[in-house]
Short mmCIF file of C-alpha atoms and ligand atoms in Angstrom, two decimals:
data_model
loop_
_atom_site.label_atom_id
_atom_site.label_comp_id
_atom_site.label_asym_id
_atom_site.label_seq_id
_atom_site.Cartn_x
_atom_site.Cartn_y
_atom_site.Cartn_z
CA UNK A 20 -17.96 41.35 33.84
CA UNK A 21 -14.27 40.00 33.90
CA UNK A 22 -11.07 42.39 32.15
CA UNK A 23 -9.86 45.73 32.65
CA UNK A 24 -9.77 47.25 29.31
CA UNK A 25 -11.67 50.32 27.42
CA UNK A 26 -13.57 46.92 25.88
CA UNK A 27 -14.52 46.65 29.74
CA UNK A 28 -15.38 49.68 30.24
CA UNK A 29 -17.38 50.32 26.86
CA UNK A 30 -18.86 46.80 27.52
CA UNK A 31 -20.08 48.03 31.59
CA UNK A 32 -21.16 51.42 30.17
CA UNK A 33 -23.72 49.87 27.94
CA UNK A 34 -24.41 46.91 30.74
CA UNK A 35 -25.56 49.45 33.40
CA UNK A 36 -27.82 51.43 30.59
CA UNK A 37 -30.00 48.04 30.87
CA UNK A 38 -33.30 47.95 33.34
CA UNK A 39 -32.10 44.51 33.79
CA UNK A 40 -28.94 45.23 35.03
CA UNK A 41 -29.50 45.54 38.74
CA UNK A 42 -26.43 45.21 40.45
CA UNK A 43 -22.77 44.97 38.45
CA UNK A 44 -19.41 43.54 39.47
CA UNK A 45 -16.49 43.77 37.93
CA UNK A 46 -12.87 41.41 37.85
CA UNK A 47 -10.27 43.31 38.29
CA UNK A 48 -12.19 46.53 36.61
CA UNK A 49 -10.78 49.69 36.05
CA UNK A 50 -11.28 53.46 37.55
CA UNK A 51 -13.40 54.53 34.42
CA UNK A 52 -15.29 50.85 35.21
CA UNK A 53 -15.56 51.96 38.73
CA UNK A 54 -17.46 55.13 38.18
CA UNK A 55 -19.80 53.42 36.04
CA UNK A 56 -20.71 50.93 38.81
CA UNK A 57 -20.73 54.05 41.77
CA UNK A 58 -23.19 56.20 39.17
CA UNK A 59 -25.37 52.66 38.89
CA UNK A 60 -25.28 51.93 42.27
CA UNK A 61 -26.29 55.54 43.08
CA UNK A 62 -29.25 55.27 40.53
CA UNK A 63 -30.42 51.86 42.31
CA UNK A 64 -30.06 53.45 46.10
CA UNK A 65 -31.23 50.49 48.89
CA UNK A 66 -31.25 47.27 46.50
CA UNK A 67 -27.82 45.43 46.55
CA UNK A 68 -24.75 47.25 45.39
CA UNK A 69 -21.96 46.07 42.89
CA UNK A 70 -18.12 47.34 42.20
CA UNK A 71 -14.40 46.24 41.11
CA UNK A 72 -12.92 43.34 42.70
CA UNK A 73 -9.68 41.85 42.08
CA UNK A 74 -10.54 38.05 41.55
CA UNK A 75 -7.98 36.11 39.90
CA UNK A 76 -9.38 34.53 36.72
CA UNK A 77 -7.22 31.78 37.07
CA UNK A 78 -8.59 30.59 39.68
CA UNK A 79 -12.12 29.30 38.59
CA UNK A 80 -12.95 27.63 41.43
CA UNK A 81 -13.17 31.33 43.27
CA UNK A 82 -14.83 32.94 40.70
CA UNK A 83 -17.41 30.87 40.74
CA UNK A 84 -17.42 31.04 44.41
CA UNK A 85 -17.97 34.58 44.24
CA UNK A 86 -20.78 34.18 41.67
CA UNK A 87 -22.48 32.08 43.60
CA UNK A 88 -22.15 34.26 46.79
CA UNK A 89 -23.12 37.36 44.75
CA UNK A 90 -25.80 35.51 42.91
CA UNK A 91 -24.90 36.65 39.62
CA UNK A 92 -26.96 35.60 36.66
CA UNK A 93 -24.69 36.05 33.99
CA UNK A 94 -20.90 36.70 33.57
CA UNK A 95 -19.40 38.05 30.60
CA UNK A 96 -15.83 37.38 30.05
CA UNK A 97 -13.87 40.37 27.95
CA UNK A 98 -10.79 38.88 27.07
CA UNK A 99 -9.49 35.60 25.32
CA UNK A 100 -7.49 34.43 27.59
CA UNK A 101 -10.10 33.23 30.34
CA UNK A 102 -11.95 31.57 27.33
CA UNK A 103 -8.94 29.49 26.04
CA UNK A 104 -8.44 28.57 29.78
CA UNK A 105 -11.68 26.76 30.28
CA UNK A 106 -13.23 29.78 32.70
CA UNK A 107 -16.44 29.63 30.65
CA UNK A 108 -16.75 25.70 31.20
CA UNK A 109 -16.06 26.17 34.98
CA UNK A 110 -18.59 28.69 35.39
CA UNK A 111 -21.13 27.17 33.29
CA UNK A 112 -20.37 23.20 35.43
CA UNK A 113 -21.24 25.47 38.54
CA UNK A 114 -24.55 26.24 37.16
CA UNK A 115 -23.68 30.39 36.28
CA UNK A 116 -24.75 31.21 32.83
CA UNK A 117 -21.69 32.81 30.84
CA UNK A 118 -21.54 35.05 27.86
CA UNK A 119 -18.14 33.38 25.87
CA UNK A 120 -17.10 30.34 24.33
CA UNK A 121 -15.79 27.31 26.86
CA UNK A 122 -12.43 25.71 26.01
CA UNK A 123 -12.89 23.51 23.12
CA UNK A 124 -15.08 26.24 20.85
CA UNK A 125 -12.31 29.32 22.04
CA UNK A 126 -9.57 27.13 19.64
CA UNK A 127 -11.10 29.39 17.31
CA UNK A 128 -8.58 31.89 18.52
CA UNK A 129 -6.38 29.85 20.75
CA UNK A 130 -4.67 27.70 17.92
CA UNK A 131 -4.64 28.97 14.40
CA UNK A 132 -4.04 25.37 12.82
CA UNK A 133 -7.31 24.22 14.40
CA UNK A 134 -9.12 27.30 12.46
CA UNK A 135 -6.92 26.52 9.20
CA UNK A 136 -8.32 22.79 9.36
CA UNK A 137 -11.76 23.66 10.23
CA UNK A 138 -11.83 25.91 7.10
CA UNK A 139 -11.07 23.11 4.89
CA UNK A 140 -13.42 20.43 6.25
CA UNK A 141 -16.06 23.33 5.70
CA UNK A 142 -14.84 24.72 2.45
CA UNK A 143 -14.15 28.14 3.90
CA UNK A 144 -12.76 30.89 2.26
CA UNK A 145 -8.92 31.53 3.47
CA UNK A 146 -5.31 31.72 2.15
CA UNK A 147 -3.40 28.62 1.57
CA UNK A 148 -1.35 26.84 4.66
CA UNK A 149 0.08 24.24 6.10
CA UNK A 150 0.94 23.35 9.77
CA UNK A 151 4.88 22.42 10.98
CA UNK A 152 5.07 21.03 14.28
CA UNK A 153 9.18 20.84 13.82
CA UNK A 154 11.79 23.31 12.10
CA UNK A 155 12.31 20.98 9.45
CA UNK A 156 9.04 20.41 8.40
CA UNK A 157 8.21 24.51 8.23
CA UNK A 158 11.64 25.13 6.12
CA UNK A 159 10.78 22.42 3.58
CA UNK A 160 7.09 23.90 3.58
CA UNK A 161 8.01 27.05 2.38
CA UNK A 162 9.25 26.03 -0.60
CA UNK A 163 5.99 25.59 -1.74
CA UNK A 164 4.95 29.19 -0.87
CA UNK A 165 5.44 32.71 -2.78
CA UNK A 166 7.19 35.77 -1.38
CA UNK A 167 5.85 37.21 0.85
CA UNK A 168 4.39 34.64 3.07
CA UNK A 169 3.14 34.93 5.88
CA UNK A 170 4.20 32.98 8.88
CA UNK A 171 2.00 32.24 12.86
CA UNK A 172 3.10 31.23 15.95
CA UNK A 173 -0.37 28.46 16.09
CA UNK A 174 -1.32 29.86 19.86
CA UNK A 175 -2.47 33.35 21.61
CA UNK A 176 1.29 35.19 21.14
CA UNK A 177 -1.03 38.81 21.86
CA UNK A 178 -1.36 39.59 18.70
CA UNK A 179 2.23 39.30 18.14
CA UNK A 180 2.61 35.88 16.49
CA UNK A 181 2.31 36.38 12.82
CA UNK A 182 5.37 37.52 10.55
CA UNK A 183 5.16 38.85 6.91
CA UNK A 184 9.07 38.09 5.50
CA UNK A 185 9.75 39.33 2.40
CA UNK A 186 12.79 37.13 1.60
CA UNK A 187 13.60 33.55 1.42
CA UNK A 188 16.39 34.69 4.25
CA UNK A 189 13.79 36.26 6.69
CA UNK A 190 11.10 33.35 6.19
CA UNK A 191 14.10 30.89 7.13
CA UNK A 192 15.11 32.89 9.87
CA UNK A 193 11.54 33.37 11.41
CA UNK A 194 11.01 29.79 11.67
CA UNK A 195 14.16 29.23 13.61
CA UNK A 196 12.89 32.11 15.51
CA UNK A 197 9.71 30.25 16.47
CA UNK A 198 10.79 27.14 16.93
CA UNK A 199 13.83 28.69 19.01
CA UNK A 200 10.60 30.23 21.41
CA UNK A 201 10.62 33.71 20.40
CA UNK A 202 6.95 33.19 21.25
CA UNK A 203 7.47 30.28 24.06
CA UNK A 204 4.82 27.60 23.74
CA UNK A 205 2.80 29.46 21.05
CA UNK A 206 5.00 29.23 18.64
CA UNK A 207 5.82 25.12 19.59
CA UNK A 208 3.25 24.79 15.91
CA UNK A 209 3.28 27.22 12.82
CA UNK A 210 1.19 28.15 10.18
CA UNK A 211 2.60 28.90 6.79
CA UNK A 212 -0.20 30.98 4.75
CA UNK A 213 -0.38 32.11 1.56
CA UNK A 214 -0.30 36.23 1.43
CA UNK A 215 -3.11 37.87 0.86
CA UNK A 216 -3.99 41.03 -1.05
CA UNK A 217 -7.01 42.88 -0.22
CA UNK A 218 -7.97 45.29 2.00
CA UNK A 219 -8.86 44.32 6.15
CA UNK A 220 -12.31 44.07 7.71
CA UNK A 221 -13.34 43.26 10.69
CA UNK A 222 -17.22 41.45 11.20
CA UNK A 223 -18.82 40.58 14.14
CA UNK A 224 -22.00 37.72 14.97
CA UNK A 225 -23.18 37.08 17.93
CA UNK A 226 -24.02 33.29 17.92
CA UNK A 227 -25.31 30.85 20.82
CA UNK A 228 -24.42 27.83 18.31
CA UNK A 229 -27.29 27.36 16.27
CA UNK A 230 -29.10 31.01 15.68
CA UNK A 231 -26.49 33.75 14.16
CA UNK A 232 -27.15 37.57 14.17
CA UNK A 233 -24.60 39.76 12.04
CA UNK A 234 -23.29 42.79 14.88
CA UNK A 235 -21.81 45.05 12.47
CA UNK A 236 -18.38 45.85 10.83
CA UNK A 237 -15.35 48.19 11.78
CA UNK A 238 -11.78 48.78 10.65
CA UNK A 239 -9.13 49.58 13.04
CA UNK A 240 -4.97 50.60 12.68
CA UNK A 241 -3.02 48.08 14.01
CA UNK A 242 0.58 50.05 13.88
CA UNK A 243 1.53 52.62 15.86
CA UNK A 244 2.39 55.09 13.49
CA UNK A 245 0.44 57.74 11.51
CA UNK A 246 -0.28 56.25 7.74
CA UNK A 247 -0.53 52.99 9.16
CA UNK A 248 3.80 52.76 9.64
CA UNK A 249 5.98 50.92 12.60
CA UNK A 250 5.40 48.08 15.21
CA UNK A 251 2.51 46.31 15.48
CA UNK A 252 -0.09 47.22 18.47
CA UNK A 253 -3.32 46.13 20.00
CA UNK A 254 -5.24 48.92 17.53
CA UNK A 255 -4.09 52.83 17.91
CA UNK A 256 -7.85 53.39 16.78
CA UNK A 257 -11.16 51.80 15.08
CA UNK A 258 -14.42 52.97 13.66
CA UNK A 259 -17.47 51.12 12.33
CA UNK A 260 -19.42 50.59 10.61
CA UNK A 261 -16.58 50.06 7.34
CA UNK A 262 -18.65 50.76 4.28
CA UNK A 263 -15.72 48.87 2.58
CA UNK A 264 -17.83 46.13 3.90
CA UNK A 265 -20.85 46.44 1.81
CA UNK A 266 -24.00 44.99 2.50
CA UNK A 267 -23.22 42.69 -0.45
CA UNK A 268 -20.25 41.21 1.08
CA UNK A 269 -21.04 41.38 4.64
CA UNK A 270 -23.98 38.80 3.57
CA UNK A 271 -21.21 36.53 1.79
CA UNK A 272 -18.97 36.65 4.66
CA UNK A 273 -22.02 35.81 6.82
CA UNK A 274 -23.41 33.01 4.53
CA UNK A 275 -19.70 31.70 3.51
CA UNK A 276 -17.69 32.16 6.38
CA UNK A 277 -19.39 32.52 9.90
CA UNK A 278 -22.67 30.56 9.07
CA UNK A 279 -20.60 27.27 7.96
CA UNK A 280 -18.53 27.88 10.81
CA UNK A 281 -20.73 27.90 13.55
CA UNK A 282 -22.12 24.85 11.80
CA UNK A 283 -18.94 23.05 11.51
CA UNK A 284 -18.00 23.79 15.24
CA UNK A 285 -21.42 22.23 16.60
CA UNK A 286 -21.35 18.85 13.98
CA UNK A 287 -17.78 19.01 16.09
CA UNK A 288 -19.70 18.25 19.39
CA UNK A 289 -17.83 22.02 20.00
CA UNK A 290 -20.68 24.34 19.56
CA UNK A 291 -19.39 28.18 19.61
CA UNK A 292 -21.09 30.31 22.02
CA UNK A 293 -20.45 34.28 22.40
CA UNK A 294 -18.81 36.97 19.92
CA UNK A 295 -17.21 35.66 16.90
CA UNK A 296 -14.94 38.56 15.34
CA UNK A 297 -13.74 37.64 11.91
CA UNK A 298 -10.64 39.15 10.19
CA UNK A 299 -11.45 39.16 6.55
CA UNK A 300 -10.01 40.11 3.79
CA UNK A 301 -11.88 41.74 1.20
CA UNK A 302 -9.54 39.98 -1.92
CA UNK A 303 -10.91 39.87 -5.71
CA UNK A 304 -12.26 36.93 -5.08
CA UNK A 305 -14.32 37.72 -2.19
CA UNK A 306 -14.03 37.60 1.38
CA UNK A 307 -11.54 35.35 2.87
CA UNK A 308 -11.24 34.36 6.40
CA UNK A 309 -7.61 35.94 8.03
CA UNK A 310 -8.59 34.77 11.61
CA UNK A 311 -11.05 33.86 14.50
CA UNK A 312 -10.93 35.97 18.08
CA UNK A 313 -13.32 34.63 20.43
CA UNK A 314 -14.29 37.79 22.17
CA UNK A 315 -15.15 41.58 21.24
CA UNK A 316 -12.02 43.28 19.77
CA UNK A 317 -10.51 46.06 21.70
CA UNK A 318 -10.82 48.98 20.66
CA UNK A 319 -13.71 47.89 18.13
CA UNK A 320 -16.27 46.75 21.22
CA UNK A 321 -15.46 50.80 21.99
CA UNK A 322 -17.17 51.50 18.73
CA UNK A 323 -19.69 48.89 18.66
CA UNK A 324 -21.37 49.54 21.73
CA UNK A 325 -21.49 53.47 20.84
CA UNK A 326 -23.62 52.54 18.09
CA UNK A 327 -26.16 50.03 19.90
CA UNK A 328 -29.24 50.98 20.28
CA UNK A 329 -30.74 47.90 21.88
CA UNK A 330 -30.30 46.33 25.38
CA UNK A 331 -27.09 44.63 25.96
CA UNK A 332 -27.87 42.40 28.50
CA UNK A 333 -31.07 40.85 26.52
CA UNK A 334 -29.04 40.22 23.78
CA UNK A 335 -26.09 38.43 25.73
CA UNK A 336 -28.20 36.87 28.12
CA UNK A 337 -30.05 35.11 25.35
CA UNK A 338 -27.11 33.98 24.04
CA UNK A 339 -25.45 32.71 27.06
CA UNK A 340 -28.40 30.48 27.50
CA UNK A 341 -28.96 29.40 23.88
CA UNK A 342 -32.12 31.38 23.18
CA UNK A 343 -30.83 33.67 20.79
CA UNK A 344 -33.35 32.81 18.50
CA UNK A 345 -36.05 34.37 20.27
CA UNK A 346 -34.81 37.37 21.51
CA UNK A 347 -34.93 40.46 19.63
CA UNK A 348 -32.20 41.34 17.09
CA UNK A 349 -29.68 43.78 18.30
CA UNK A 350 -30.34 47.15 17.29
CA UNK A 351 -26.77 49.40 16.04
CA UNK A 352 -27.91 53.13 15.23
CA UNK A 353 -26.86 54.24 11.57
CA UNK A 354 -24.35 56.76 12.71
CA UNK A 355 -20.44 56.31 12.47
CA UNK A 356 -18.51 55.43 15.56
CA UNK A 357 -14.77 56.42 15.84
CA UNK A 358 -12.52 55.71 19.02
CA UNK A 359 -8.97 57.16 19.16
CA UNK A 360 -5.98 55.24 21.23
CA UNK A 361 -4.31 57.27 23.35
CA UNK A 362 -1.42 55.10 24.49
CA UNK A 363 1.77 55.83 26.75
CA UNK A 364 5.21 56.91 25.76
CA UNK A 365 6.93 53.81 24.45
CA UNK A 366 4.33 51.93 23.62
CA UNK A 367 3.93 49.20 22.31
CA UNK A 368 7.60 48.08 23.43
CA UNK A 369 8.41 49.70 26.74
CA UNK A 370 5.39 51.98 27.96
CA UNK A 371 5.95 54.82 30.50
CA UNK A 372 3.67 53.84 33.41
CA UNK A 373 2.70 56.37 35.97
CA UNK A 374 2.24 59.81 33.62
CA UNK A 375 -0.49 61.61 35.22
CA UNK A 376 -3.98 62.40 33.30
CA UNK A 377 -6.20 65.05 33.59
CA UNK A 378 -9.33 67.29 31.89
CA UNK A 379 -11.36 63.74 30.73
CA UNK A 380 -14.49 65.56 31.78
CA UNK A 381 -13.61 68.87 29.71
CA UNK A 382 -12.59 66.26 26.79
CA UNK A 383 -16.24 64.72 27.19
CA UNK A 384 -17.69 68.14 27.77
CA UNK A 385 -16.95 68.38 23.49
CA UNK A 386 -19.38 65.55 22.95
CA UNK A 387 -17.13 62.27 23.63
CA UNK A 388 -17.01 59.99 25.50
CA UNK A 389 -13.62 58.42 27.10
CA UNK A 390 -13.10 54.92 28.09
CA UNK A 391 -10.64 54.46 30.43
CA UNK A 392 -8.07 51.34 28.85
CA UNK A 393 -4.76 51.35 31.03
CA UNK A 394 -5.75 53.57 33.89
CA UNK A 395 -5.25 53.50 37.90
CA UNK A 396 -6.62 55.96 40.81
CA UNK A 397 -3.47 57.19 42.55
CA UNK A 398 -4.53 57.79 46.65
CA UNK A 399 -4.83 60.99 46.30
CA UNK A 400 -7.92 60.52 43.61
CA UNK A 401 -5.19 61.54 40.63
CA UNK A 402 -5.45 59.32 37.18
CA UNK A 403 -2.68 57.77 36.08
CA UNK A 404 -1.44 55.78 33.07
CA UNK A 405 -1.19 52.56 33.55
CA UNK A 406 -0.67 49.98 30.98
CA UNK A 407 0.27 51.12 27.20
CA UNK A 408 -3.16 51.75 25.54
CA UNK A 409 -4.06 54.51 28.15
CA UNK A 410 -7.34 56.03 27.35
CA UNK A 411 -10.48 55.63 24.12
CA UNK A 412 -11.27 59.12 23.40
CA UNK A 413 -14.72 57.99 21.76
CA UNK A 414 -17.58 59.78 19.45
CA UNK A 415 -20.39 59.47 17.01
CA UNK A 416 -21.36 61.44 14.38
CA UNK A 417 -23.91 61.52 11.26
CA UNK A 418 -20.43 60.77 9.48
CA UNK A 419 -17.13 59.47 9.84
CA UNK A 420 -16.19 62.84 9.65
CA UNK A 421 -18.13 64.95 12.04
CA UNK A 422 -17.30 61.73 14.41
CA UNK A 423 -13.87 61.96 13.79
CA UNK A 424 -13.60 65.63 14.29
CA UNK A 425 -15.51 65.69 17.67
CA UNK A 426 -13.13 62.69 18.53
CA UNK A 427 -10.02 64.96 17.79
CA UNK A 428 -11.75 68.11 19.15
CA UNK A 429 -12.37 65.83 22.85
CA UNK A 430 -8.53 64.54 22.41
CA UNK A 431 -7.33 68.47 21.97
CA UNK A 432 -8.90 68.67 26.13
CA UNK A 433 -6.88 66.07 27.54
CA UNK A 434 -3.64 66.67 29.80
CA UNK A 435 -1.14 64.04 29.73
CA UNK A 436 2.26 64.69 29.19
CA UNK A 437 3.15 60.70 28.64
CA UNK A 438 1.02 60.15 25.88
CA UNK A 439 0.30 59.99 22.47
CA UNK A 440 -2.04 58.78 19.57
CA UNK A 441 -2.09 58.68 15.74
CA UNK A 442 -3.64 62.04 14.64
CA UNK A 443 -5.07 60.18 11.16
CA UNK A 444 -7.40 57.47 12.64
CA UNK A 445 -10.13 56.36 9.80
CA UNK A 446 -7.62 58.04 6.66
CA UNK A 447 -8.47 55.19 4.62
CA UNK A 448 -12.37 55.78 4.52
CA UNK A 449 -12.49 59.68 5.23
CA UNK A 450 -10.02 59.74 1.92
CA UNK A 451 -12.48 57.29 0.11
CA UNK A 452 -15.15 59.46 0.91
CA UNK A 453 -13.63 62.49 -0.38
CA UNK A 454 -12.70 60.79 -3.31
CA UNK A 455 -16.06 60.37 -4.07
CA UNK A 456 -17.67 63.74 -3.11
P1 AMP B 527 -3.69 37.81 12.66
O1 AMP B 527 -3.12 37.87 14.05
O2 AMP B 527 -3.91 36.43 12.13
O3 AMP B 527 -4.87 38.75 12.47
O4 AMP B 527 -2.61 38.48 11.72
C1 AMP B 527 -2.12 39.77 12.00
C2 AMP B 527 -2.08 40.58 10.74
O5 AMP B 527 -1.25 39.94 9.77
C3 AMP B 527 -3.44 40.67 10.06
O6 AMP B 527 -4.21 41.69 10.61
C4 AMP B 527 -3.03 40.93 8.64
O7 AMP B 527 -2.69 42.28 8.48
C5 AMP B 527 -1.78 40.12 8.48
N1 AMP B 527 -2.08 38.82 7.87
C6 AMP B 527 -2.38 37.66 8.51
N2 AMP B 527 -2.59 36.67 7.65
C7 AMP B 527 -2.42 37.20 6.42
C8 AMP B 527 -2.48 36.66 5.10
N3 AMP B 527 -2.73 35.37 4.86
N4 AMP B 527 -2.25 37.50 4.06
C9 AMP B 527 -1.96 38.81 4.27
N5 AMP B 527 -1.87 39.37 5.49
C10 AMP B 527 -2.09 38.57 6.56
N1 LIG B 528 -8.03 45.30 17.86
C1 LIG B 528 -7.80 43.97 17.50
C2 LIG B 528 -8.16 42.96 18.50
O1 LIG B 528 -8.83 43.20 19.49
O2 LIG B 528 -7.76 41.82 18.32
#
């Protein structure tokens, strides 16, 4: 399993639940990674034994090296930027099967103009663009748009590439931005898009190219502050499944979005292999496609795999070798899932790096669970933050509520001086919910 996030760690935790998993590695891993693999290889005394090892993922001729020394059977690759770098087609041309897109399918999320075009040749649901490759060509483009409009850097800018001016003066001045490298070689293209109204979803399949199976919704906070106010992070928090995704539309976005998708992709000679997480947005006209990621979302994998039921490694083994269709449809429990961010001082600009962190078993003693996200072992065994999403403080419950509350109640344990996290994770639904009780 390759990245170092609480999607790692959620993603391992479920891994080492599975009879199949007999031995687990992890590249680079994480301390909360690393006790899952001790506990497994404690459980599995006398067979082989895996743990954390810092390969670098650039370099896919040693990864698969290391594969084949280890004899792995399958390797599951977190984050997108592997994927966009080919890792998946190395790993598969040395004969390892791989759970991810290779290259050519991961354009998905590696170049929004490719995912704008595909949408048209498939009649897709999503807001109105058009590509500039120059400066010129994006400022007489927006002439043709509304205020707001929204404007992308076309590559991976870390979820920092897309810009929502508000005045002809802004817009102007965010294409010179682009163009001028404020996002280096991602921004070298832009996409100008119509702005959408609606509220966010997010909806995950799990597709091997041909066979599709829906793997539930969730809604996460993207900004940093309470009611959803300031900069612009990874996700302070998620929870799933989103009821604002009703069955009704979650079947439209499957039949109208992802299932002409995956179609389009393999008529492409590009067929998409792994996670597909939409961004939709749930307009008056239906669901519209907002983007592509090529790989679980962090922290909605947190969520996710809190609410499977069934084995994780049958159902990404099958579809890392294109027998998805046979294997048994994944199983996610009817409970709510809710995950809190706890992220360090500063974050998301400049994050304070080294706070210490303690009492994650007493938070966990209240029912949680914590994935570790930005964590290191100091020598002397202490935890310490490292990175600026620090910790998923992580529960279910037979609601949102109860889930949320024994998410707070865990969060209320833990000691760390450096950190913080939005105390109003899930506001939207828990106030829809009281609204209607
Ligand atoms: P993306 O990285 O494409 O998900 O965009 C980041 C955020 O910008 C999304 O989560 C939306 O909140 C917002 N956004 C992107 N595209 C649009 C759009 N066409 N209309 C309205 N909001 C958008
Ligand atoms: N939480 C949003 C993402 O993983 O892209």
């Amino acid at each position: 399993m390759l990245g170092s996030g609480g999607r790692e760690h959620a993603l391992a935790w479920k891994l080492a639940q599975s009879p199949r998993c007999t031995t687990l590695w992890a590249s680079p891993g994480n301390p909360g990674i690393a006790d899952v693999i001790a506990a497994h290889n404690a459980r599995s005394a006398g067979t082989v034994r895996g743990g954390c090892v810092p390969l670098v993922l650039t370099d896919h001729g040693a990864v698969a090296a290391f594969c084949n020394e280890h004899r792995i059977d399958l390797v599951i690759v977190g984050p997108e930027a592997p994927l966009v770098d080919g890792l998946g087609d190395s790993l598969r041309g040395a004969g390892i099967a791989v759970f991810g897109p290779g290259q050519a399918a991961a354009q998905l999320e590696g170049s929004k103009g490719f995912t704008k075009d595909l949408c048209t040749r498939a009649g897709i649901p999503t807001a109105g663009y058009v590509r500039a490759k120059s400066a010129a060509e994006a400022h007489a483009a927006l002439a043709g748009f509304a205020l707001p409009v929204v404007i992308k850097a076309d590559g991976l800018a870390a979820g920092k590439g897309v810009v929502i001016p508000q005045t002809a003066e802004e817009a102007a001045a965010t294409v010179d931005d682009m163009f001028g490298g404020a996002f280096g070689g991602a921004g070298a293209e832009v996409v100008i898009e119509e702005f959408l109204e609606g509220e966010e979803v997010s909806l995950f399949a799990i597709t091997d190219g041909s066979a599709i199976v829906a793997f539930g919704s969730a809604q996460d906070h993207k900004r940093v502050g309470e009611g959803d106010t300031g900069p612009n992070t990874g996700g302070m928090g998620a929870y799933s499944p989103a009821p604002v995704l009703t069955a009704e539309l979650e079947a439209r976005a499957m039949a109208e979005i992802i299932a002409p998708t995956v179609k389009a992709m393999a008529e492409a000679g590009m067929p998409y292999s792994g996670v597909l997480f939409a961004g939709l947005m749930l307009t008056a006209d239906g669901p519209k496609l907002i983007e592509y990621n090529c790989r679980f979302g962090d922290p909605e994998c947190q969520v996710l795999m809190m609410r499977l039921e069934s084995d994780l490694v049958d159902l990404l083994d099958a579809c890392a070798r294109g027998q998805l269709a046979d294997a048994p449809a994944p199983m996610l429990s009817a409970e709510s899932a809710i995950t809190v961010v706890v992220a360090a001082e500063g974050y998301p600009a400049a994050p304070v790096s080294g706070g210490r962190i303690a009492h994650v078993p007493e938070a966990e003693a209240q029912g949680a669970k914590v994935f570790h996200a930005g964590t290191a072992s100091e020598a002397d065994g202490a935890l310490v933050a490292k990175g600026g999403r620090v910790l998923n403080v992580t529960a279910t419950g037979g609601t949102l509520r109860v889930a949320r509350d024994r998410a707070y109640a865990a969060l209320a344990e833990i000691r760390f001086e450096d950190g913080f996290w939005r105390g109003d994770i899930g506001w939207r639904e828990l106030a829809r919910q009281s609204a209607l009780s």
